[in-house]
JSON list of C-alpha atoms in Angstrom, two decimals:
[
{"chain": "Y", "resi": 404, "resn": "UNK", "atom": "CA", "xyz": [0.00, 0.00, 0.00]},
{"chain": "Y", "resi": 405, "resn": "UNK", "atom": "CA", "xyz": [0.88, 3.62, -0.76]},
{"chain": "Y", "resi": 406, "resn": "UNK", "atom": "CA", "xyz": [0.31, 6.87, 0.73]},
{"chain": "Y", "resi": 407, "resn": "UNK", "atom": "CA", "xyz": [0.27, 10.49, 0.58]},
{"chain": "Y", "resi": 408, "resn": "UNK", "atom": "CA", "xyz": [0.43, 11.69, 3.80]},
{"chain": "Y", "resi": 409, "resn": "UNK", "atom": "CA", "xyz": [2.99, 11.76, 6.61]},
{"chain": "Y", "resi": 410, "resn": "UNK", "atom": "CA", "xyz": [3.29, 9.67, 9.89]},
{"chain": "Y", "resi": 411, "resn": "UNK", "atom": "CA", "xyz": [3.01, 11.21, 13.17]},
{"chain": "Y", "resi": 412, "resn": "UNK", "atom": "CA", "xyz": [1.06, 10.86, 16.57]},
{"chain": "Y", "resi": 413, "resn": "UNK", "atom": "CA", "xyz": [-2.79, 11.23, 17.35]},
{"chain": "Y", "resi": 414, "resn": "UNK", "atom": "CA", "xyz": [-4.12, 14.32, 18.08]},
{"chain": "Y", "resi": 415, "resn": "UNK", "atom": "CA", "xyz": [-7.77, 15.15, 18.87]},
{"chain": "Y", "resi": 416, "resn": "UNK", "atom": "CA", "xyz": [-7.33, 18.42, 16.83]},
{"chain": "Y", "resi": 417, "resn": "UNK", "atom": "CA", "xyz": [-5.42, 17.15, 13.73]},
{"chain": "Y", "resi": 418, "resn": "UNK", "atom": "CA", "xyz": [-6.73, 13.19, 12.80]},
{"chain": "Y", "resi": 419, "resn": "UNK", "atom": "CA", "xyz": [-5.31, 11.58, 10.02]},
{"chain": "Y", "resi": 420, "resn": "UNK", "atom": "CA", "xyz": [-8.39, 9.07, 8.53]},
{"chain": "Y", "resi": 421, "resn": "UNK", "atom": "CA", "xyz": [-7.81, 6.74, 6.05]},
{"chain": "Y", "resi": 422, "resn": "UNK", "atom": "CA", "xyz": [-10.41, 4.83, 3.63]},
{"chain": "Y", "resi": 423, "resn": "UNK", "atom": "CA", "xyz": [-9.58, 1.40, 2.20]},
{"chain": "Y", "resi": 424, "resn": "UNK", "atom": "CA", "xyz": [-11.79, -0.74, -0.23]},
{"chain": "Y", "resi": 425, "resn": "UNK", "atom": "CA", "xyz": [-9.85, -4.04, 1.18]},
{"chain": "Y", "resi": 426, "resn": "UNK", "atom": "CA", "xyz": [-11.72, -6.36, -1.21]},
{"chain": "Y", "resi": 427, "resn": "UNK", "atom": "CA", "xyz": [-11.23, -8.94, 1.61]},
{"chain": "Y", "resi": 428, "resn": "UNK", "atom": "CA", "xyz": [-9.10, -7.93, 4.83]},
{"chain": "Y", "resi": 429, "resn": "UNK", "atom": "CA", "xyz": [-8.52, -11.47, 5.87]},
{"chain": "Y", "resi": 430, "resn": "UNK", "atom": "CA", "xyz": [-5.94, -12.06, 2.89]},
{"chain": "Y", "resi": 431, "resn": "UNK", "atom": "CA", "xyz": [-4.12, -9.42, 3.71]},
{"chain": "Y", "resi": 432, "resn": "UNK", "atom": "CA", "xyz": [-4.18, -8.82, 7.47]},
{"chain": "Y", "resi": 433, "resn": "UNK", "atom": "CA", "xyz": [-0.21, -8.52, 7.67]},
{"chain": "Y", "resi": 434, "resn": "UNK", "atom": "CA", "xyz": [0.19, -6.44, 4.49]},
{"chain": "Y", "resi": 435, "resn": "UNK", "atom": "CA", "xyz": [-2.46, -4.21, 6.55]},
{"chain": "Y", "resi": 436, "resn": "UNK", "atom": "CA", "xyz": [-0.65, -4.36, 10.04]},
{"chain": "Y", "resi": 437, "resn": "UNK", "atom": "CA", "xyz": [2.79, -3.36, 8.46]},
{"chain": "Y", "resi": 438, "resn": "UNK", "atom": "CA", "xyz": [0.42, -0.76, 6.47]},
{"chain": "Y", "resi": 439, "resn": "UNK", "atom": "CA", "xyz": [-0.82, 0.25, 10.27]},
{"chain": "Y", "resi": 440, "resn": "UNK", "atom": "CA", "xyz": [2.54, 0.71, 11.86]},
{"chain": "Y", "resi": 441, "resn": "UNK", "atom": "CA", "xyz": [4.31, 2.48, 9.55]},
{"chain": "Y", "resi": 442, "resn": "UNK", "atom": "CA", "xyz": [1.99, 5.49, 9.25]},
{"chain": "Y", "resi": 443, "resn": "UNK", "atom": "CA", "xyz": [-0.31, 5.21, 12.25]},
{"chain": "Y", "resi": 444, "resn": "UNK", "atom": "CA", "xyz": [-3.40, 6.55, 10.96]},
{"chain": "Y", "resi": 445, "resn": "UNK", "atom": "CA", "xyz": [-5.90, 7.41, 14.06]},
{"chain": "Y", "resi": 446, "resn": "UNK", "atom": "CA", "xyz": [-9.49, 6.71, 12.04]},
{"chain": "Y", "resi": 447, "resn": "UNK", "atom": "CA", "xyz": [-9.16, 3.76, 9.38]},
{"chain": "Y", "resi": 448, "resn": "UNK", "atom": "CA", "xyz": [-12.74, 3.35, 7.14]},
{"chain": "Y", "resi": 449, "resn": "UNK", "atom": "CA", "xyz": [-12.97, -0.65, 5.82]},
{"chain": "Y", "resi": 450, "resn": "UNK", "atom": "CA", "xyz": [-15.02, -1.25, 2.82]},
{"chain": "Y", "resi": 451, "resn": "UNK", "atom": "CA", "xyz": [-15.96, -4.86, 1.38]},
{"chain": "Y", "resi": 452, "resn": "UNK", "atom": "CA", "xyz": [-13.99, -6.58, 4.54]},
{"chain": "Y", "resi": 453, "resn": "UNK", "atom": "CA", "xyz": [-16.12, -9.95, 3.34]},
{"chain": "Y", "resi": 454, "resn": "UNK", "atom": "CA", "xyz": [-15.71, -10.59, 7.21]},
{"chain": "Y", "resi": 455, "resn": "UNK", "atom": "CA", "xyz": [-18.66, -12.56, 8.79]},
{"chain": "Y", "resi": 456, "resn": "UNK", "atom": "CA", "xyz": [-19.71, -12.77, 12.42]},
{"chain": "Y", "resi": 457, "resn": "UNK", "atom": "CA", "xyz": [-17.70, -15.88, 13.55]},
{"chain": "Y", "resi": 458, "resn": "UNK", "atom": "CA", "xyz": [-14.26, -13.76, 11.48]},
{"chain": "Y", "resi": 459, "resn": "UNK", "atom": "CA", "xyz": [-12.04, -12.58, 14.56]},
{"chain": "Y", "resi": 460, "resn": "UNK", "atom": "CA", "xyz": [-10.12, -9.25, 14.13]},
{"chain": "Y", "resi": 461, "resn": "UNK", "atom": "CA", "xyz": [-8.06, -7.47, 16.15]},
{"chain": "Y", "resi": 462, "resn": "UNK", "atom": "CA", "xyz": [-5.39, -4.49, 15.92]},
{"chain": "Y", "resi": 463, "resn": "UNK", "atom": "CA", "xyz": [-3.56, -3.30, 19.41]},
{"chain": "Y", "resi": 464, "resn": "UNK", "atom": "CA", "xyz": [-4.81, 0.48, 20.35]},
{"chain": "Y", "resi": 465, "resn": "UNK", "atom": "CA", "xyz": [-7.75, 0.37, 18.23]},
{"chain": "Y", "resi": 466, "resn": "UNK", "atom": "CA", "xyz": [-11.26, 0.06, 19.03]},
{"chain": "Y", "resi": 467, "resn": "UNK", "atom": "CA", "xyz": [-13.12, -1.68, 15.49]},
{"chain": "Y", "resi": 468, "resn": "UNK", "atom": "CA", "xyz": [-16.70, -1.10, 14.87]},
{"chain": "Y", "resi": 469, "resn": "UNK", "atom": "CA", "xyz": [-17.98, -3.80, 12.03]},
{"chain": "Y", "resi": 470, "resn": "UNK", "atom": "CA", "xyz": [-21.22, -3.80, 10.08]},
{"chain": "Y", "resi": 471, "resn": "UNK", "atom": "CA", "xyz": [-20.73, -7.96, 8.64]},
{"chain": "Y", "resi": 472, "resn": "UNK", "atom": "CA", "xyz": [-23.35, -9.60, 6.36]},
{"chain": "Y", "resi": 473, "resn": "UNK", "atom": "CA", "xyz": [-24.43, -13.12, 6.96]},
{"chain": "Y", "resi": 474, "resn": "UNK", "atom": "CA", "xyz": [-23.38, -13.94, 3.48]},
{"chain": "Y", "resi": 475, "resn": "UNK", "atom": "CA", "xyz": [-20.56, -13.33, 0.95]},
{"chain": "Y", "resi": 476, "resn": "UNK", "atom": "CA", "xyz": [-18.82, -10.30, 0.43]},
{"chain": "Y", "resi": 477, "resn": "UNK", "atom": "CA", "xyz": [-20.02, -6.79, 1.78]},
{"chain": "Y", "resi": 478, "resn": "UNK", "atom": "CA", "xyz": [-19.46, -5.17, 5.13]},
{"chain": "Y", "resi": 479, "resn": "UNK", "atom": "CA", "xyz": [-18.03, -1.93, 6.47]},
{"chain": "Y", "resi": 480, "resn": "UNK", "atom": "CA", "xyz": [-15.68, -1.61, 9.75]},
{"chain": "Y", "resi": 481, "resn": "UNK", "atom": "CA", "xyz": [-14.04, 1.64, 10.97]},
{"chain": "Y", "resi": 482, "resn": "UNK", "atom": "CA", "xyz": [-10.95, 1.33, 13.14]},
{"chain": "Y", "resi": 483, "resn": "UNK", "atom": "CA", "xyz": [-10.56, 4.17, 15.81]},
{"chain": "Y", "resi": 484, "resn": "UNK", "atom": "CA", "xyz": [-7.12, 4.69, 18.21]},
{"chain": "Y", "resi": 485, "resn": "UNK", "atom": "CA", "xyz": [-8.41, 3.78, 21.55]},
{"chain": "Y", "resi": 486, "resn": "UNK", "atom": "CA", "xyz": [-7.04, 7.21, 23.08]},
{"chain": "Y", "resi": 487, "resn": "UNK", "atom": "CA", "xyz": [-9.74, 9.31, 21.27]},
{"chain": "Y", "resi": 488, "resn": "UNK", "atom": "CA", "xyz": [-12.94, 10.16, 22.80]},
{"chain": "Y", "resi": 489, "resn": "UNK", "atom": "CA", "xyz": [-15.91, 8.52, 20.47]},
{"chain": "Y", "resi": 490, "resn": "UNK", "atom": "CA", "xyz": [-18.88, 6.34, 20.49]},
{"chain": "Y", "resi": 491, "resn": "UNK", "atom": "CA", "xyz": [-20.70, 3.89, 18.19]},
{"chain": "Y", "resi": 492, "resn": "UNK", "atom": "CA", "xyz": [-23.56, 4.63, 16.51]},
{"chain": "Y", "resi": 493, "resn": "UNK", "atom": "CA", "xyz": [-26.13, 3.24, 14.65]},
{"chain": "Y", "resi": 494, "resn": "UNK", "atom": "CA", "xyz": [-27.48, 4.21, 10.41]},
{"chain": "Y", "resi": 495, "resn": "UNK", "atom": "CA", "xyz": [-30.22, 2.29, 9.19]},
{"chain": "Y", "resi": 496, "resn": "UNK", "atom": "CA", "xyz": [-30.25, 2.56, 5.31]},
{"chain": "Y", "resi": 497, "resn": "UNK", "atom": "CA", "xyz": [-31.37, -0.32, 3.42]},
{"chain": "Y", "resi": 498, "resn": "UNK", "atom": "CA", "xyz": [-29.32, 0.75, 0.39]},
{"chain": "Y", "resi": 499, "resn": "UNK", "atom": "CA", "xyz": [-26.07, 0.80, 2.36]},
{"chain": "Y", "resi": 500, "resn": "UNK", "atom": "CA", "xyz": [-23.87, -0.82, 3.85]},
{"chain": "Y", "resi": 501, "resn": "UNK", "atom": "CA", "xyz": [-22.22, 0.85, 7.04]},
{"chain": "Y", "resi": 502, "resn": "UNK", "atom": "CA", "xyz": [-20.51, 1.51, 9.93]},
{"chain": "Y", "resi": 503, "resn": "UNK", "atom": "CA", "xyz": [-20.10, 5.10, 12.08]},
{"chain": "Y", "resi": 504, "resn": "UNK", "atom": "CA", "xyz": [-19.11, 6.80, 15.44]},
{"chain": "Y", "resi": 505, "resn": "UNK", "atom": "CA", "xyz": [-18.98, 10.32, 16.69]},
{"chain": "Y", "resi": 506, "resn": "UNK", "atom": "CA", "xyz": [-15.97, 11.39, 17.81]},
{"chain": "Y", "resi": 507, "resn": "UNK", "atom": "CA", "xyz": [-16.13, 13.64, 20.93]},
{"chain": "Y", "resi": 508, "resn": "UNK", "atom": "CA", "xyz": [-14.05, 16.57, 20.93]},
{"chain": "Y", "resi": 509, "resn": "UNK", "atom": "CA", "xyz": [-13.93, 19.95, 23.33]},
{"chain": "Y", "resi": 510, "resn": "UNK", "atom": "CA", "xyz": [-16.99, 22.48, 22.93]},
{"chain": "Y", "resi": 511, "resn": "UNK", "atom": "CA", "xyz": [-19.52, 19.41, 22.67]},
{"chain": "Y", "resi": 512, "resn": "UNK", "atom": "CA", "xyz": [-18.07, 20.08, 18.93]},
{"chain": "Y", "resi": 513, "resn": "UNK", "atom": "CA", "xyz": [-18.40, 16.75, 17.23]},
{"chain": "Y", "resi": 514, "resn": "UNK", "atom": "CA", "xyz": [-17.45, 14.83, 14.46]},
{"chain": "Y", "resi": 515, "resn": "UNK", "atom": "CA", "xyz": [-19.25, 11.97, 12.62]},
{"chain": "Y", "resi": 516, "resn": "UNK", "atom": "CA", "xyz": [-17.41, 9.14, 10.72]},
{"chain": "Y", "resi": 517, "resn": "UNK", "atom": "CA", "xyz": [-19.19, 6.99, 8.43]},
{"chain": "Y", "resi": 518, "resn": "UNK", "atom": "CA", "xyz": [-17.90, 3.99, 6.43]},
{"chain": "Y", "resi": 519, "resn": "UNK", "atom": "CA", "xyz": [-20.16, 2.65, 3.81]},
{"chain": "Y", "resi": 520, "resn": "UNK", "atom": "CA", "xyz": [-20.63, 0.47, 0.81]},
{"chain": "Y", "resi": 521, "resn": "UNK", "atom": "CA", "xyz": [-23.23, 0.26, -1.58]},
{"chain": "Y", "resi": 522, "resn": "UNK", "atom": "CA", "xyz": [-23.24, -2.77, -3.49]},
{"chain": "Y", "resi": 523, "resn": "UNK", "atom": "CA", "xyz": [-23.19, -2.18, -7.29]},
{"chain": "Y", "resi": 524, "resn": "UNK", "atom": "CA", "xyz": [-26.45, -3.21, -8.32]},
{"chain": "Y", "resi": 525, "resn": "UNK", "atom": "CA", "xyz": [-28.38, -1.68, -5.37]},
{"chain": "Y", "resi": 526, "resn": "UNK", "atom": "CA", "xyz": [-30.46, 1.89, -5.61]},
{"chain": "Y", "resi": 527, "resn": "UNK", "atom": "CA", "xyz": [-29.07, 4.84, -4.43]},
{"chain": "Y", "resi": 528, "resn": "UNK", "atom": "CA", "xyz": [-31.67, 5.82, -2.41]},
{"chain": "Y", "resi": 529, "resn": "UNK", "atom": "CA", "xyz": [-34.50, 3.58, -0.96]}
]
């Protein structure tokens, strides 16, 4: 994997986020880890993780929030650094797929993340 952007530590004012179609994360959990640790991005968005309920995941200092289907391919998971401030929450949309938190910052000034997929053949809107 490539990127633009530069490493450096977590900040609740300046958050690098990162979005990856992984077409599969179980293939290529260690590509993803060394990925991970060399640029230490503090929000990572997962599209099409084709993970399932029973599929085990874990990354050290980061909370993961999946959205898995029951069947093949799909699902949304966003990975957030355990030191920020942030909470789960919950999109119904039939014609997505996804996964989202708020991140709580000073001010009760907030930010919401969203990861989603929408398969190919489904409507944009409901």
């Amino acid at each position: 994997m490539k990127s633009i952007f530069n490493p450096r530590r977590s900040n609740i004012q300046n958050l690098t986020l990162v979005s990856w179609n992984a077409n599969g994360i179980r293939t290529r959990v260690e590509e993803f880890r060394e990925f991970i640790s060399e640029y230490d991005p503090d929000i990572i968005n997962l599209q099409e993780t084709h993970l399932q309920p029973c599929h085990h995941l874990s990354f050290p200092n980061y909370n993961i929030y999946r959205t898995d289907r029951t069947f093949r391919g799909g699902g949304t998971a966003i990975m957030i650094k355990r030191s920020i401030p942030h909470h789960e929450i919950k999109i119904n949309n039939p014609s997505f797929e996804t996964s989202a938190i708020k991140i709580e910052r000073p001010n009760n000034n907030t930010i919401t993340v969203i990861s989603a997929y929408r398969p190919p053949r489904k409507p944009l809107l409901p």
